[in-house]
Coordinates of C-alpha atoms in Angstrom, one line a residue:
Chain A
M1 CA 77.2 84.8 127.7
N2 CA 80.0 86.2 129.6
K3 CA 82.2 83.9 131.0
A4 CA 84.2 86.2 133.4
K5 CA 84.1 85.5 137.1
P6 CA 81.5 87.3 138.6
Q7 CA 82.5 90.3 140.7
S8 CA 81.6 90.6 144.3
N9 CA 78.4 92.3 145.4
L10 CA 80.5 94.5 148.0
F11 CA 82.6 95.6 145.0
S12 CA 79.6 96.5 143.0
T13 CA 78.2 98.3 146.2
V14 CA 81.2 100.3 146.4
I15 CA 81.3 101.4 142.8
W16 CA 77.5 102.4 143.1
L17 CA 78.3 104.7 146.1
I18 CA 81.3 106.3 144.3
L19 CA 78.9 106.9 141.5
I20 CA 76.3 108.6 144.1
A21 CA 79.1 110.6 145.6
L22 CA 80.4 111.9 142.2
T23 CA 76.7 112.8 141.3
V24 CA 76.4 114.8 144.2
A25 CA 79.6 116.7 143.5
T26 CA 78.6 117.3 140.0
F27 CA 75.2 118.7 141.4
S28 CA 76.9 120.7 144.3
I29 CA 79.2 122.5 141.8
G30 CA 76.2 123.3 139.6
E31 CA 74.5 124.7 142.9
V32 CA 77.4 126.8 143.7
G33 CA 77.1 128.4 140.3
L34 CA 81.2 127.6 139.4
S35 CA 81.7 128.5 135.7
G36 CA 84.9 128.7 133.6
K37 CA 87.3 126.8 131.9
S38 CA 88.6 124.6 134.9
T39 CA 85.0 123.9 136.2
M40 CA 84.0 122.7 132.8
L41 CA 87.0 120.5 132.3
T42 CA 86.6 119.1 136.0
L43 CA 82.6 118.3 135.2
L44 CA 83.4 116.8 131.9
A45 CA 86.2 114.7 133.5
I46 CA 83.7 113.6 136.2
A47 CA 81.0 112.5 134.0
M48 CA 83.5 110.6 131.6
I49 CA 85.0 108.8 134.6
K50 CA 81.4 107.9 135.9
S51 CA 80.6 106.8 132.2
Q52 CA 83.7 104.5 132.1
M53 CA 83.0 103.1 135.6
V54 CA 79.4 102.0 134.6
A55 CA 80.9 100.5 131.4
N56 CA 83.8 98.7 133.1
Y57 CA 82.5 97.7 136.4
L58 CA 78.5 97.5 136.1
M59 CA 78.4 96.5 132.5
A60 CA 81.4 94.1 133.3
L61 CA 83.5 95.2 130.4
R62 CA 86.5 95.3 132.6
Q63 CA 87.3 91.6 131.8
T64 CA 86.5 91.5 128.2
R65 CA 88.9 91.6 125.4
L66 CA 90.9 94.8 124.8
L67 CA 89.1 95.5 121.4
W68 CA 85.6 96.3 123.5
R69 CA 87.3 98.1 126.3
G70 CA 89.1 100.2 123.8
I71 CA 85.8 101.0 121.8
M72 CA 84.0 102.1 124.9
F73 CA 87.2 104.2 126.2
G74 CA 87.8 105.9 122.8
Y75 CA 84.4 106.7 122.6
F76 CA 84.3 108.6 125.9
V77 CA 87.7 110.2 125.1
I78 CA 86.5 111.4 121.8
V79 CA 83.0 112.6 122.9
G80 CA 84.5 114.3 125.9
G81 CA 87.4 115.7 123.7
L82 CA 85.3 117.1 121.4
I83 CA 83.0 118.6 123.8
A84 CA 85.7 120.2 125.5
I85 CA 87.0 121.7 122.4
A86 CA 83.5 123.2 121.6
Y87 CA 83.2 124.6 125.2
L88 CA 86.8 126.3 125.0
M89 CA 85.8 127.8 121.6
G90 CA 83.0 129.3 123.1
Q91 CA 85.0 130.8 125.9
A92 CA 87.4 132.3 123.6
Chain B
M1 CA 87.7 66.7 92.5
D2 CA 85.4 68.3 90.1
A3 CA 84.5 71.8 89.9
Q4 CA 81.5 71.6 91.9
S5 CA 82.7 69.9 95.1
V6 CA 85.6 72.5 95.1
K7 CA 82.7 75.1 95.2
I8 CA 80.9 73.4 97.9
G9 CA 84.1 73.1 99.7
S10 CA 84.8 76.7 99.8
A11 CA 81.4 77.8 100.7
D12 CA 82.0 75.4 103.9
I13 CA 84.9 77.0 104.6
A14 CA 83.4 80.5 104.3
V15 CA 80.6 79.4 106.8
T16 CA 83.0 78.0 109.1
A17 CA 85.0 81.1 109.1
R18 CA 82.1 83.3 109.6
A19 CA 80.9 81.0 112.5
D20 CA 84.6 81.3 114.1
F21 CA 84.3 85.0 113.7
Q22 CA 81.1 85.3 115.3
K23 CA 82.1 83.0 118.0
N24 CA 85.3 84.9 118.8
H25 CA 83.3 88.2 118.9
Q26 CA 80.6 87.1 120.7
K27 CA 82.3 85.1 123.6
D28 CA 83.4 88.2 125.6
L29 CA 80.8 90.7 125.7
P30 CA 78.0 90.2 128.2
G31 CA 74.8 89.2 126.4
D32 CA 73.6 88.8 122.9
F33 CA 76.2 90.3 120.1
A34 CA 73.3 91.5 118.0
L35 CA 72.1 94.2 120.7
W36 CA 75.8 95.2 121.0
I37 CA 75.7 96.4 117.3
F38 CA 72.7 98.4 118.5
I39 CA 74.1 99.5 121.6
F40 CA 77.4 100.8 119.5
A41 CA 74.9 102.4 117.1
E42 CA 72.9 104.1 119.7
M43 CA 75.9 105.5 121.5
L44 CA 77.2 106.9 118.1
V45 CA 74.0 108.7 117.5
F46 CA 73.9 110.2 121.1
G47 CA 77.6 111.2 120.8
V48 CA 76.9 113.1 117.5
L49 CA 73.9 114.9 119.3
F50 CA 76.1 115.9 122.2
V51 CA 78.7 117.3 120.0
A52 CA 76.5 119.0 117.9
Y53 CA 74.7 120.6 121.2
A54 CA 78.3 121.7 122.4
F55 CA 79.3 123.3 118.9
T56 CA 76.0 125.1 118.5
R57 CA 76.4 126.5 122.1
A58 CA 80.0 127.8 121.1
N59 CA 77.9 130.3 118.6
N60 CA 75.3 131.2 121.2
V61 CA 76.9 130.9 124.7
A62 CA 75.0 133.8 126.2
L63 CA 71.6 132.1 125.2
F64 CA 72.6 128.7 126.2
N65 CA 73.6 130.0 129.6
E66 CA 70.5 131.9 130.2
S67 CA 68.2 129.2 128.9
Q68 CA 70.0 126.6 131.1
L69 CA 69.2 128.6 134.3
T70 CA 65.6 127.8 133.6
L71 CA 66.1 123.9 134.3
S72 CA 65.6 122.4 137.5
R73 CA 69.1 121.2 138.5
T74 CA 67.3 119.3 141.3
S75 CA 65.2 116.8 139.3
G76 CA 68.2 116.2 136.8
A77 CA 70.4 115.3 139.8
I78 CA 67.5 113.2 141.4
N79 CA 67.1 111.4 138.0
T80 CA 70.9 110.6 137.7
L81 CA 70.6 109.0 141.1
V82 CA 67.7 107.1 140.1
L83 CA 69.2 105.8 137.3
I84 CA 72.7 105.0 138.7
T85 CA 70.6 103.0 141.6
S86 CA 68.7 101.2 139.0
S87 CA 71.7 100.1 136.9
Y88 CA 73.1 98.9 140.6
F89 CA 69.8 96.8 141.0
V90 CA 70.3 95.0 137.5
V91 CA 74.0 94.3 138.6
R92 CA 72.6 92.6 141.7
G93 CA 69.7 90.8 139.2
V94 CA 72.5 89.4 136.8
D95 CA 74.7 88.4 139.8
A96 CA 71.5 86.4 141.3
I97 CA 70.9 84.7 138.1
K98 CA 74.4 83.7 137.7
R99 CA 74.0 81.9 141.2
G100 CA 70.8 80.2 139.9
L101 CA 68.6 82.5 142.2
S102 CA 65.6 83.3 139.7
S103 CA 63.2 84.8 142.0
Q104 CA 65.9 87.0 143.8
C105 CA 66.8 88.1 140.0
A106 CA 63.4 89.0 139.3
H107 CA 63.0 91.0 142.5
W108 CA 66.1 93.3 141.8
L109 CA 64.8 93.7 138.2
T110 CA 61.6 94.7 139.3
G111 CA 63.2 97.4 141.6
A112 CA 65.2 98.6 138.4
L113 CA 61.8 98.6 136.7
L114 CA 60.4 100.7 139.2
L115 CA 63.0 103.1 139.4
G116 CA 62.7 103.3 135.5
G117 CA 59.1 104.5 136.5
V118 CA 60.4 107.1 138.8
F119 CA 62.7 108.7 136.2
I120 CA 59.8 108.8 133.8
S121 CA 57.4 110.4 136.2
I122 CA 60.1 113.2 137.1
K123 CA 60.8 113.6 133.5
I124 CA 57.0 114.1 132.6
V125 CA 56.7 116.7 135.5
E126 CA 59.8 118.5 134.0
F127 CA 58.3 118.6 130.6
H128 CA 55.0 119.6 131.8
A129 CA 56.4 122.5 133.7
K130 CA 58.3 123.7 130.6
F131 CA 55.0 123.2 128.2
A132 CA 53.3 125.1 130.9
A133 CA 55.6 128.1 130.7
G134 CA 55.2 128.1 126.8
I135 CA 58.6 126.6 126.2
T136 CA 58.8 124.5 123.0
M137 CA 61.3 123.1 120.6
S138 CA 61.0 126.3 118.5
S139 CA 61.6 128.5 121.4
N140 CA 65.5 128.6 120.8
A141 CA 68.4 126.4 119.9
F142 CA 69.0 125.5 123.7
Y143 CA 65.3 124.3 123.9
M144 CA 65.4 122.4 120.8
F145 CA 68.5 120.5 122.2
Y146 CA 67.0 120.1 125.6
L147 CA 63.7 118.9 124.7
S148 CA 64.7 116.5 121.8
L149 CA 67.9 115.0 123.8
T150 CA 66.1 114.5 126.8
F151 CA 62.9 112.9 125.0
F152 CA 65.1 110.8 122.9
H153 CA 66.7 109.5 126.0
L154 CA 63.4 108.9 127.6
M155 CA 62.4 107.0 124.7
H156 CA 65.5 104.7 125.5
V157 CA 64.4 104.4 129.2
L158 CA 60.8 103.1 128.1
M159 CA 62.5 100.8 125.8
G160 CA 64.8 99.4 128.7
M161 CA 61.8 99.0 131.1
V162 CA 59.8 96.9 128.3
I163 CA 63.0 94.7 127.9
L164 CA 63.3 94.4 132.0
A165 CA 59.7 93.7 132.2
S166 CA 60.0 90.6 129.3
I167 CA 63.0 89.5 131.3
I168 CA 61.1 89.6 134.8
V169 CA 58.2 87.8 133.5
K170 CA 60.6 85.0 132.0
A171 CA 62.6 85.0 135.1
R172 CA 59.6 84.3 137.4
R173 CA 58.5 81.6 135.2
G174 CA 62.0 79.9 135.6
G175 CA 63.2 80.8 132.1
Y176 CA 66.9 81.4 133.2
S177 CA 69.5 79.2 135.0
A178 CA 72.9 80.0 136.2
Q179 CA 74.0 78.2 132.9
N180 CA 71.6 79.9 130.6
H181 CA 71.1 83.7 131.2
T182 CA 72.2 85.4 128.1
G183 CA 68.9 87.2 128.0
V184 CA 69.4 88.8 131.2
E185 CA 72.7 90.2 130.4
T186 CA 71.4 91.4 127.2
G187 CA 68.9 93.5 128.8
A188 CA 71.4 94.4 131.6
S189 CA 73.6 95.8 128.9
F190 CA 71.1 97.9 127.4
W191 CA 69.8 99.5 130.8
H192 CA 73.5 100.4 131.6
M193 CA 73.8 102.0 128.2
V194 CA 70.8 104.2 128.9
D195 CA 72.4 104.8 132.5
F196 CA 75.8 106.0 131.0
L197 CA 74.4 108.3 128.4
W198 CA 72.4 110.0 130.9
I199 CA 75.4 110.4 133.0
I200 CA 76.9 112.4 130.3
L201 CA 73.6 114.2 129.3
F202 CA 73.2 115.5 132.6
P203 CA 76.1 117.8 133.2
L204 CA 76.2 118.7 129.6
I205 CA 72.7 120.3 129.5
Y206 CA 71.8 120.9 133.1
I207 CA 75.1 122.1 134.7
I208 CA 78.1 123.1 132.5
R209 CA 78.2 126.6 131.5

């Protein structure tokens, strides 16, 4: 059981609203039909930031030991990085 | 000290060391450590599939971009909002049980479960439209990834719903308390994993071109 201090409901609500706003931003970029290197990197960065927010604040990994946060952060960096490399190869 | 007592002594040390290792590695993660092994394994599988999609696309950019336009971005976005909101409900449920409020915990988790149902309903409508248009996994490489990745994820949503349902039943019976709620945290962790995997999947398959 996680003995970390529970975060306040207001904090969770703010995180939820930020996640909603970032989803709307992602959808809007898709609707406008933007493409290209910078758009791809922006969308990928938004996705990784959102996922990291879910892990840190909703999953409550923020207060766990560095090992677990490191595994989660490393996962998003490696997966996001490899996807970005593949997309850049496709645009070359 | 004879040879047998030395052997028993070293076995005791090994058992104690293993127990210490498990204790140290369990105390921080929310929920049951065994489920976390499963979560990390699932993340790895999805990660490989995401990267495989991206590298396959690199050799078929025109085909992937053209096929991607046939997907409903709106239903993908709504499903993202649905899962994010359900994750928020789960956080509130965990918070409620930490305060010893079993019934409130069950209410929040029921809300999350219902949103899981909304996600599945939207996905079924989406799949039905694709199958009605004659699109299958063998149509092309894009649809193979789209159908297999989203279906695989859907199975995880279903599994998460089964876990949430069993937690709700136990919470309603007073099976959890402020002191004993590992089960709730375990189910919550799985549900959040399902959420963040979709958060990556949605822009990857539906938006980025």
